[in-house]
Short mmCIF file of C-alpha atoms in Angstrom, two decimals:
data_model
loop_
_atom_site.label_atom_id
_atom_site.label_comp_id
_atom_site.label_asym_id
_atom_site.label_seq_id
_atom_site.Cartn_x
_atom_site.Cartn_y
_atom_site.Cartn_z
CA MET A 14 1.30 10.68 24.89
CA GLU A 15 -2.01 10.87 27.12
CA THR A 16 -4.29 8.12 26.93
CA SER A 17 -6.35 9.23 29.59
CA PRO A 18 -9.63 10.50 28.61
CA LEU A 19 -10.53 14.09 30.01
CA ILE A 20 -13.54 13.11 31.21
CA GLN A 21 -14.99 10.08 31.99
CA MET A 22 -18.07 9.15 32.51
CA ASN A 23 -19.69 5.18 34.02
CA GLY A 24 -22.83 4.24 34.48
CA ILE A 25 -24.09 6.99 35.09
CA THR A 26 -28.12 7.17 36.49
CA LYS A 27 -30.41 10.17 37.89
CA SER A 28 -34.01 10.78 37.93
CA TYR A 29 -36.22 12.81 39.13
CA GLY A 30 -38.69 10.99 41.83
CA SER A 31 -40.22 8.45 38.73
CA ASN A 32 -38.96 10.31 36.19
CA VAL A 33 -35.99 8.57 34.60
CA VAL A 34 -33.85 11.45 32.88
CA LEU A 35 -30.51 8.94 32.57
CA ARG A 36 -30.06 5.41 31.90
CA ASP A 37 -26.95 3.92 32.45
CA ILE A 38 -24.48 6.86 30.34
CA ASP A 39 -20.69 5.44 29.76
CA LEU A 40 -18.91 8.25 27.38
CA ALA A 41 -15.97 8.99 27.40
CA VAL A 42 -14.51 12.54 26.44
CA ARG A 43 -10.90 13.13 25.07
CA ARG A 44 -8.33 15.60 24.48
CA GLN A 45 -9.06 18.68 21.78
CA GLU A 46 -12.47 16.49 20.80
CA VAL A 47 -15.50 18.97 20.15
CA VAL A 48 -18.36 16.18 21.44
CA VAL A 49 -22.27 17.62 20.04
CA VAL A 50 -25.45 15.97 21.74
CA ILE A 51 -28.57 16.16 20.15
CA GLY A 52 -31.74 14.24 21.04
CA PRO A 53 -35.27 15.80 21.24
CA SER A 54 -36.09 18.01 24.38
CA GLY A 55 -36.17 16.10 27.69
CA SER A 56 -34.08 12.97 26.29
CA GLY A 57 -31.18 14.17 29.08
CA LYS A 58 -29.01 15.55 27.24
CA SER A 59 -28.67 18.45 29.27
CA THR A 60 -28.71 17.12 32.89
CA LEU A 61 -25.70 14.79 31.32
CA LEU A 62 -24.17 17.70 30.47
CA ARG A 63 -24.92 19.03 34.54
CA CYS A 64 -23.52 16.15 35.74
CA MET A 65 -19.66 16.61 33.89
CA ASN A 66 -19.66 20.07 36.94
CA LEU A 67 -21.76 18.19 39.06
CA LEU A 68 -24.57 20.54 38.64
CA GLU A 69 -26.85 17.81 39.48
CA ARG A 70 -25.43 14.96 41.37
CA PRO A 71 -25.43 12.00 39.54
CA ASP A 72 -28.01 9.52 41.32
CA GLY A 73 -25.22 6.20 40.42
CA GLY A 74 -22.21 6.25 38.62
CA ASP A 75 -18.38 7.82 38.84
CA VAL A 76 -17.55 11.03 37.17
CA ARG A 77 -14.25 11.45 35.93
CA ILE A 78 -12.61 14.67 35.53
CA LYS A 79 -8.50 14.13 34.07
CA GLY A 80 -8.60 11.05 36.14
CA GLN A 81 -10.28 12.69 39.34
CA SER A 82 -12.86 11.02 40.50
CA LEU A 83 -16.30 14.38 41.42
CA THR A 84 -18.99 11.93 43.33
CA ALA A 85 -16.21 10.47 46.27
CA LYS A 86 -16.58 11.55 49.65
CA GLY A 87 -14.55 14.93 50.50
CA VAL A 88 -13.42 16.39 46.42
CA ASP A 89 -13.07 19.93 46.66
CA ILE A 90 -15.91 19.91 43.69
CA ALA A 91 -14.86 24.22 43.47
CA ALA A 92 -11.44 23.43 42.02
CA VAL A 93 -12.41 20.68 39.61
CA ARG A 94 -15.51 22.98 38.55
CA ALA A 95 -13.11 25.64 37.95
CA GLU A 96 -11.49 23.66 35.08
CA VAL A 97 -13.94 22.75 33.26
CA GLY A 98 -16.08 26.18 31.52
CA MET A 99 -20.18 26.17 31.51
CA VAL A 100 -22.23 28.09 28.93
CA PHE A 101 -25.75 28.23 29.22
CA GLN A 102 -28.40 29.10 27.56
CA ARG A 103 -30.13 32.11 29.87
CA PHE A 104 -26.21 33.31 29.56
CA ASN A 105 -26.69 33.61 33.38
CA LEU A 106 -24.55 37.02 33.37
CA PHE A 107 -23.55 38.76 36.28
CA PRO A 108 -25.96 41.74 35.83
CA HIS A 109 -24.35 43.85 39.32
CA MET A 110 -21.20 44.05 37.65
CA SER A 111 -19.97 45.26 34.54
CA VAL A 112 -19.57 43.56 31.43
CA LEU A 113 -14.75 43.23 32.91
CA ASP A 114 -16.23 42.56 36.50
CA ASN A 115 -18.27 39.25 34.93
CA VAL A 116 -15.23 38.27 33.29
CA MET A 117 -12.36 38.94 36.17
CA LEU A 118 -14.67 37.95 39.12
CA ALA A 119 -13.28 33.91 39.29
CA PRO A 120 -9.95 34.93 38.10
CA VAL A 121 -9.55 36.72 40.80
CA GLN A 122 -11.35 35.01 43.09
CA VAL A 123 -10.23 31.52 42.87
CA ARG A 124 -7.34 31.66 41.44
CA LYS A 125 -6.53 34.18 43.63
CA ARG A 126 -4.46 36.80 40.83
CA PRO A 127 -3.67 40.22 40.79
CA PRO A 128 -6.72 42.29 39.65
CA GLU A 129 -4.63 44.29 36.99
CA GLU A 130 -2.86 40.90 34.87
CA ALA A 131 -7.04 39.39 35.65
CA LYS A 132 -8.06 42.49 34.14
CA ALA A 133 -5.54 42.59 31.14
CA LYS A 134 -6.66 39.60 30.33
CA ALA A 135 -9.79 39.57 30.46
CA LEU A 136 -10.13 42.86 28.00
CA ALA A 137 -7.61 40.58 25.67
CA LEU A 138 -10.64 37.68 26.33
CA LEU A 139 -12.63 40.16 25.47
CA ALA A 140 -11.07 41.71 22.54
CA LYS A 141 -11.16 37.48 21.35
CA VAL A 142 -14.79 37.56 21.25
CA GLY A 143 -15.46 40.95 19.70
CA LEU A 144 -16.56 42.94 22.59
CA THR A 145 -13.71 44.89 23.54
CA GLU A 146 -16.07 48.19 23.19
CA LYS A 147 -18.16 46.93 26.18
CA ALA A 148 -16.03 46.56 29.01
CA ASP A 149 -17.85 48.96 30.97
CA ALA A 150 -21.58 48.26 30.04
CA LYS A 151 -23.86 46.60 32.07
CA PRO A 152 -25.02 43.19 30.91
CA GLU A 153 -28.39 44.26 30.80
CA SER A 154 -27.39 46.93 28.57
CA LEU A 155 -26.16 44.13 25.78
CA SER A 156 -27.43 41.53 23.23
CA GLY A 157 -28.27 37.85 23.93
CA GLY A 158 -25.03 37.27 21.27
CA GLN A 159 -23.10 39.86 23.30
CA ALA A 160 -24.06 38.89 25.74
CA GLN A 161 -23.40 34.99 25.03
CA ARG A 162 -19.68 35.86 24.35
CA VAL A 163 -19.21 37.63 27.23
CA ALA A 164 -20.18 34.27 29.13
CA ILE A 165 -17.59 32.44 26.52
CA ALA A 166 -15.21 35.13 27.17
CA ARG A 167 -15.73 35.05 30.98
CA ALA A 168 -15.41 30.50 31.66
CA LEU A 169 -12.58 31.17 29.48
CA ALA A 170 -10.62 33.35 31.70
CA MET A 171 -10.64 30.20 34.37
CA GLU A 172 -8.14 29.22 31.68
CA PRO A 173 -10.24 25.91 31.87
CA GLU A 174 -9.49 22.71 30.04
CA ILE A 175 -13.12 21.11 29.25
CA LEU A 176 -15.61 23.99 27.80
CA LEU A 177 -19.21 22.34 28.45
CA PHE A 178 -21.74 24.38 25.70
CA ASP A 179 -25.82 23.72 27.54
CA GLU A 180 -27.77 25.06 23.69
CA PRO A 181 -26.01 27.74 23.73
CA THR A 182 -28.15 29.57 21.70
CA SER A 183 -30.99 28.42 21.89
CA ALA A 184 -32.19 31.65 23.38
CA LEU A 185 -31.14 34.00 20.54
CA ASP A 186 -32.91 35.00 18.04
CA PRO A 187 -32.01 33.62 15.01
CA GLU A 188 -29.61 36.85 13.43
CA MET A 189 -27.16 35.99 16.41
CA VAL A 190 -26.54 32.78 16.36
CA GLY A 191 -24.05 33.36 13.85
CA GLU A 192 -21.75 35.27 15.42
CA VAL A 193 -21.88 32.87 18.78
CA LEU A 194 -21.36 30.10 17.07
CA ALA A 195 -18.28 31.40 14.77
CA VAL A 196 -16.29 32.31 18.64
CA MET A 197 -16.68 28.71 19.49
CA LYS A 198 -15.27 26.92 16.56
CA THR A 199 -13.00 29.02 16.91
CA LEU A 200 -12.12 27.93 20.16
CA ALA A 201 -12.60 24.35 18.65
CA ALA A 202 -9.89 24.91 16.03
CA GLU A 203 -6.93 25.97 18.58
CA GLY A 204 -7.86 22.76 20.49
CA MET A 205 -10.02 22.93 22.98
CA THR A 206 -12.09 20.17 24.16
CA MET A 207 -15.28 20.82 23.98
CA VAL A 208 -18.75 18.96 25.12
CA VAL A 209 -21.56 21.59 23.37
CA VAL A 210 -25.74 20.49 23.27
CA THR A 211 -27.17 21.97 20.83
CA HIS A 212 -29.80 21.89 17.91
CA GLU A 213 -27.67 23.64 15.71
CA MET A 214 -27.06 20.73 13.18
CA GLY A 215 -24.82 23.11 10.52
CA PHE A 216 -22.63 23.28 13.66
CA ALA A 217 -22.68 19.71 14.38
CA ARG A 218 -21.76 19.17 11.02
CA GLU A 219 -18.72 20.93 10.56
CA VAL A 220 -17.27 21.31 14.02
CA GLY A 221 -17.90 18.23 15.54
CA ASP A 222 -15.74 15.21 16.05
CA ARG A 223 -18.32 13.22 17.50
CA LEU A 224 -22.14 13.11 17.16
CA LEU A 225 -24.26 11.81 20.15
CA PHE A 226 -27.86 11.50 19.44
CA MET A 227 -29.41 10.74 23.07
CA GLU A 228 -33.32 9.89 23.55
CA GLN A 229 -34.44 8.60 27.09
CA GLY A 230 -31.59 9.40 29.25
CA ALA A 231 -29.82 7.10 26.62
CA ILE A 232 -27.51 7.48 24.06
CA VAL A 233 -29.15 5.76 21.15
CA GLU A 234 -26.40 6.29 18.25
CA GLU A 235 -22.83 8.13 18.49
CA GLY A 236 -20.73 8.46 15.41
CA VAL A 237 -19.03 10.40 12.68
CA PRO A 238 -21.45 13.86 12.08
CA ARG A 239 -21.55 13.59 8.34
CA GLU A 240 -21.40 9.68 8.50
CA MET A 241 -24.23 9.68 10.65
CA PHE A 242 -26.65 12.36 9.38
CA GLU A 243 -26.01 10.71 5.63
CA SER A 244 -26.68 7.68 6.92
CA PRO A 245 -28.20 6.44 10.37
CA ARG A 246 -28.06 3.40 11.67
CA GLN A 247 -31.01 3.71 14.09
CA GLU A 248 -34.42 4.10 13.51
CA ARG A 249 -35.25 6.56 15.94
CA THR A 250 -31.90 8.92 15.04
CA LYS A 251 -33.59 8.68 11.57
CA LEU A 252 -36.57 9.89 12.95
CA PHE A 253 -34.96 12.11 14.63
CA LEU A 254 -32.76 13.51 12.00
CA SER A 255 -35.96 14.11 9.37
CA LYS A 256 -37.41 15.74 11.27
CA VAL A 257 -34.57 18.45 12.22
CA LEU A 258 -33.09 18.50 8.88
CA MET B 7 -60.64 73.96 71.75
CA ASP B 8 -57.61 75.62 73.34
CA PHE B 9 -54.54 73.57 71.54
CA ARG B 10 -52.00 74.36 74.85
CA PHE B 11 -48.68 75.12 73.09
CA ASP B 12 -46.97 76.58 75.91
CA ILE B 13 -47.06 72.83 77.70
CA ILE B 14 -45.16 71.51 74.45
CA GLU B 15 -42.83 73.83 74.83
CA TYR B 16 -41.89 73.68 78.49
CA TYR B 17 -41.69 69.94 78.34
CA ALA B 18 -39.55 70.15 74.73
CA PRO B 19 -36.29 68.85 76.89
CA GLN B 20 -38.35 65.97 78.03
CA LEU B 21 -39.53 65.57 74.48
CA LEU B 22 -36.22 65.52 73.03
CA LYS B 23 -34.58 63.85 75.41
CA GLY B 24 -37.65 60.98 74.51
CA THR B 25 -37.05 61.24 71.05
CA LEU B 26 -33.36 60.79 71.04
CA LEU B 27 -34.00 57.56 73.29
CA THR B 28 -36.32 56.46 70.23
CA ILE B 29 -34.21 56.86 67.59
CA GLY B 30 -31.08 55.35 69.64
CA ILE B 31 -32.69 51.72 70.70
CA SER B 32 -34.32 51.46 66.81
CA LEU B 33 -30.82 51.95 65.50
CA ALA B 34 -29.63 49.48 68.03
CA ALA B 35 -32.40 47.48 67.50
CA ILE B 36 -32.34 47.05 64.49
CA VAL B 37 -28.31 46.71 64.23
CA VAL B 38 -28.69 43.59 66.22
CA GLY B 39 -32.21 42.39 64.34
CA SER B 40 -30.12 42.37 60.83
CA ALA B 41 -27.54 40.56 61.86
CA LEU B 42 -28.80 38.17 64.08
CA GLY B 43 -31.57 37.95 61.12
CA LEU B 44 -29.20 37.48 58.86
CA GLY B 45 -28.11 34.13 60.56
CA VAL B 46 -31.20 33.30 61.82
CA GLY B 47 -32.17 33.44 57.90
CA PHE B 48 -29.33 30.61 56.69
CA GLY B 49 -30.20 28.45 59.68
CA LYS B 50 -33.94 28.64 57.85
CA MET B 51 -32.64 27.96 54.54
CA SER B 52 -30.00 25.47 55.64
CA SER B 53 -29.73 21.38 54.89
CA VAL B 54 -29.50 20.80 58.21
CA ARG B 55 -32.49 19.78 59.78
CA ALA B 56 -31.67 20.18 63.35
CA LEU B 57 -30.29 23.60 63.37
CA ARG B 58 -33.67 24.17 60.71
CA TRP B 59 -35.80 22.98 63.92
CA PRO B 60 -34.94 25.63 66.47
CA VAL B 61 -34.89 28.58 63.64
CA SER B 62 -38.04 27.88 63.05
CA ALA B 63 -38.80 27.28 66.74
CA TYR B 64 -37.66 30.97 67.09
CA ILE B 65 -39.19 32.40 64.29
CA ASN B 66 -42.86 31.49 64.56
CA PHE B 67 -42.55 32.81 68.99
CA PHE B 68 -41.70 35.74 67.28
CA ARG B 69 -44.38 36.02 64.76
CA GLY B 70 -46.79 34.65 66.99
CA THR B 71 -46.88 36.39 70.12
CA PRO B 72 -47.35 39.40 71.24
CA LEU B 73 -44.25 42.49 71.18
CA ILE B 74 -45.39 43.20 74.53
CA LEU B 75 -45.36 40.02 75.92
CA GLN B 76 -41.64 39.46 74.72
CA VAL B 77 -40.68 42.97 75.63
CA LEU B 78 -41.87 41.63 79.30
CA ILE B 79 -40.57 37.98 78.97
CA VAL B 80 -36.64 40.16 78.22
CA HIS B 81 -37.34 42.33 80.60
CA PHE B 82 -38.25 40.94 83.46
CA ILE B 83 -36.84 36.79 82.69
CA LEU B 84 -34.23 36.91 80.62
CA ILE B 85 -31.93 39.73 81.59
CA PRO B 86 -31.88 39.85 84.73
CA PRO B 87 -30.13 36.69 85.29
CA ILE B 88 -27.47 37.82 82.52
CA LEU B 89 -26.49 41.10 83.79
CA GLY B 90 -28.40 40.58 88.08
CA THR B 91 -30.06 43.59 87.47
CA THR B 92 -33.01 44.22 85.86
CA ASN B 93 -31.78 47.47 82.90
CA GLY B 94 -34.17 48.67 80.79
CA VAL B 95 -32.19 50.13 78.23
CA VAL B 96 -30.73 47.02 77.17
CA ALA B 97 -33.74 44.49 77.77
CA ALA B 98 -35.57 47.06 75.41
CA ILE B 99 -33.00 46.98 72.41
CA ALA B 100 -32.76 42.47 73.29
CA ALA B 101 -36.77 42.17 73.10
CA LEU B 102 -37.17 44.80 69.49
CA GLY B 103 -33.34 43.05 68.03
CA LEU B 104 -34.87 39.20 68.44
CA ASN B 105 -37.75 40.05 67.07
CA CYS B 106 -36.74 42.10 64.52
CA ALA B 107 -34.72 39.00 63.31
CA ALA B 108 -37.75 36.93 62.91
CA TYR B 109 -39.23 39.53 60.57
CA THR B 110 -35.62 39.98 58.66
CA ALA B 111 -34.54 35.96 59.22
CA GLU B 112 -37.46 35.98 56.23
CA ILE B 113 -36.61 39.21 54.22
CA TYR B 114 -33.44 36.91 53.71
CA ARG B 115 -34.92 34.37 52.53
CA ALA B 116 -36.92 35.67 50.35
CA GLY B 117 -34.66 37.61 48.91
CA ILE B 118 -31.41 35.01 48.89
CA GLN B 119 -34.10 32.63 47.75
CA SER B 120 -35.79 35.28 44.82
CA ILE B 121 -32.42 35.51 42.88
CA ASP B 122 -32.62 33.47 39.40
CA ALA B 123 -30.92 29.95 39.61
CA GLY B 124 -28.78 30.36 37.11
CA GLN B 125 -26.78 32.80 38.91
CA ARG B 126 -25.69 30.01 41.32
CA GLU B 127 -25.03 27.70 39.14
CA ALA B 128 -23.17 30.19 37.31
CA ALA B 129 -20.50 31.43 40.11
CA TYR B 130 -20.51 27.48 41.04
CA SER B 131 -19.00 26.52 37.30
CA LEU B 132 -16.54 29.03 37.57
CA GLY B 133 -15.34 27.28 40.49
CA LEU B 134 -16.90 29.23 43.03
CA THR B 135 -17.33 27.83 46.66
CA ARG B 136 -20.16 28.25 48.30
CA ARG B 137 -19.45 31.24 50.15
CA GLN B 138 -17.95 33.11 47.19
CA ALA B 139 -20.68 32.48 45.34
CA MET B 140 -23.45 33.86 48.34
CA ARG B 141 -21.00 36.65 48.96
CA PHE B 142 -20.24 38.32 45.18
CA VAL B 143 -23.44 37.05 43.56
CA ILE B 144 -26.30 36.14 45.40
CA LEU B 145 -26.14 38.64 48.62
CA PRO B 146 -26.10 42.00 46.52
CA GLN B 147 -27.97 41.44 43.91
CA ALA B 148 -30.71 40.39 47.13
CA VAL B 149 -29.97 43.08 48.76
CA LYS B 150 -31.30 45.33 46.60
CA ARG B 151 -34.73 43.22 46.38
CA MET B 152 -34.82 43.20 50.29
CA ILE B 153 -33.75 47.09 50.80
CA PRO B 154 -38.26 47.68 50.23
CA ALA B 155 -39.40 44.67 52.98
CA PHE B 156 -36.34 45.96 55.42
CA GLY B 157 -37.78 49.37 55.08
CA ASN B 158 -41.11 48.28 56.08
CA GLU B 159 -39.82 46.11 59.14
CA PHE B 160 -37.69 49.18 59.92
CA ILE B 161 -41.21 51.26 60.33
CA VAL B 162 -42.17 48.96 62.22
CA LEU B 163 -40.13 49.07 64.55
CA ILE B 164 -39.83 52.55 65.31
CA LYS B 165 -43.01 52.30 65.81
CA ASP B 166 -42.93 49.56 68.26
CA SER B 167 -41.01 50.74 70.35
CA SER B 168 -43.15 52.38 71.78
CA LEU B 169 -43.83 49.48 72.99
CA VAL B 170 -41.35 49.72 75.71
CA ALA B 171 -42.53 52.62 77.61
CA TRP B 172 -44.41 49.66 79.74
CA ILE B 173 -40.63 48.74 81.12
CA ALA B 174 -40.28 52.69 82.37
CA VAL B 175 -37.47 53.37 79.06
CA PRO B 176 -37.89 56.41 79.02
CA GLU B 177 -37.95 57.10 75.45
CA LEU B 178 -40.67 59.06 73.65
CA MET B 179 -43.82 57.71 74.42
CA TYR B 180 -42.99 57.59 78.50
CA TRP B 181 -42.46 61.42 78.53
CA SER B 182 -45.50 61.31 76.50
CA ASN B 183 -47.37 59.17 79.40
CA ALA B 184 -45.58 62.27 82.01
CA MET B 185 -46.89 64.89 80.23
CA LYS B 186 -50.50 63.30 80.30
CA GLY B 187 -49.83 62.21 84.12
CA GLN B 188 -48.24 66.23 84.98
CA TYR B 189 -50.83 67.95 83.17
CA LEU B 190 -54.19 65.54 83.06
CA ARG B 191 -53.95 66.65 79.33
CA VAL B 192 -54.07 64.18 76.41
CA TRP B 193 -54.74 66.26 73.08
CA GLU B 194 -50.71 67.90 73.16
CA PRO B 195 -48.20 65.08 74.77
CA TYR B 196 -49.92 62.16 72.44
CA LEU B 197 -50.28 64.28 69.25
CA THR B 198 -47.00 65.78 69.70
CA ALA B 199 -45.60 61.49 70.30
CA ALA B 200 -47.92 60.94 67.02
CA LEU B 201 -46.11 64.12 64.71
CA ILE B 202 -42.85 63.04 66.43
CA TYR B 203 -42.86 58.64 65.36
CA PHE B 204 -44.23 60.14 62.19
CA ILE B 205 -41.67 63.03 61.19
CA LEU B 206 -38.85 59.65 61.79
CA THR B 207 -40.98 57.11 60.13
CA TYR B 208 -41.65 58.87 57.49
CA SER B 209 -37.73 59.83 57.19
CA LEU B 210 -36.32 56.89 57.03
CA SER B 211 -38.57 55.73 54.48
CA LYS B 212 -37.79 58.62 52.40
CA LEU B 213 -33.87 57.91 53.54
CA LEU B 214 -34.57 54.06 52.25
CA GLY B 215 -36.00 54.90 48.67
CA TYR B 216 -33.23 56.97 48.46
CA ILE B 217 -31.16 54.30 49.08
CA GLU B 218 -32.41 52.22 46.71
CA ARG B 219 -32.55 54.07 43.44
CA ARG B 220 -29.11 54.52 44.70
CA VAL B 221 -27.89 50.62 44.93
#
């Protein structure tokens, strides 16, 4: 029986100059939980996500992954990041490598897996996201939806315990959103712990275990997605949902 | 106009020797400058102020003073205490290499900083260390963008290597001057030298163009 949360954030603050992006955020994500974060642009949701693997360093507060503090001195941050996968809005595939090499790079270099083993694993993951035939392609030849599915396979290759999604479908043409969400739904069903920043309210309602609404650097309201969509308690949540639903 | 091909023919062995030395010095300086420039470039990007300051001073000095003076300073002031004697070829390679490093440092820096931040973030998010991200993700992409700038720098270096004739390094410019002195004619030695320099730089630019397409 595991009780301690996978991600524990306490009193996270972050500012850029005089612009306060995160105000004293507390958040705990349990194993196998799918937490969906919504809110207007500039509300701090991407920054919050990026604090979870220290792509952004919080000004104050503590981030713990499996009880290990990321903000303490002397932490091997690369080792912690290896356990926390991230999928970006702009995919960020490595354009000078084939799709297969994109997926294999970290397992071989970070986990020191033998290349044959990493390749077999990578091909299995590409099959899982439906892109076996693209293994030797260069990222530039992929559609947005395909690129994002490769990016998910690349993150999964490290066998992370947590996957962070930073607006994974926002840069996609509408007809490609579905294929990426389908992969994400499969992962959620398999028990992957996920934190998803998104504007896809359908996904939030269907897949999310918990919904966070952020505005101006604070979590305004959180709850079960269905209940929050149907009867938001806060006026600001109501106002936001009335615009996006 | 009488253009005396016969004296060019007569002087061909010296011109050839000079050309080979020009090529040798230039290649050595390119190697020194590119390797040193990588270190200097990373120093310039360092978050440590104590490292950035001397590196900036180095770059400013070598970009802000005439190369001919740098050649003379290296030859007469820097090399003798190290080798115990003057050595024209060593001084030439050192001066050209040090000068080249100041320029390539900026090429490395600009190339590396031109890579989208998302690439570095993706590498970090996969658990790669800074060094691994640089080696496997950033540099391979940056190098391709750096090639044209490197080409320009190397072409400038080949042409500027003619300045080391001042410290009596027997390269192409040195022998052209010697030829002028011997025959008291300017057209033949200088036009011949110009043609040879042009062939060297033009070949290099073609080679780099080829490499750029292949990378």
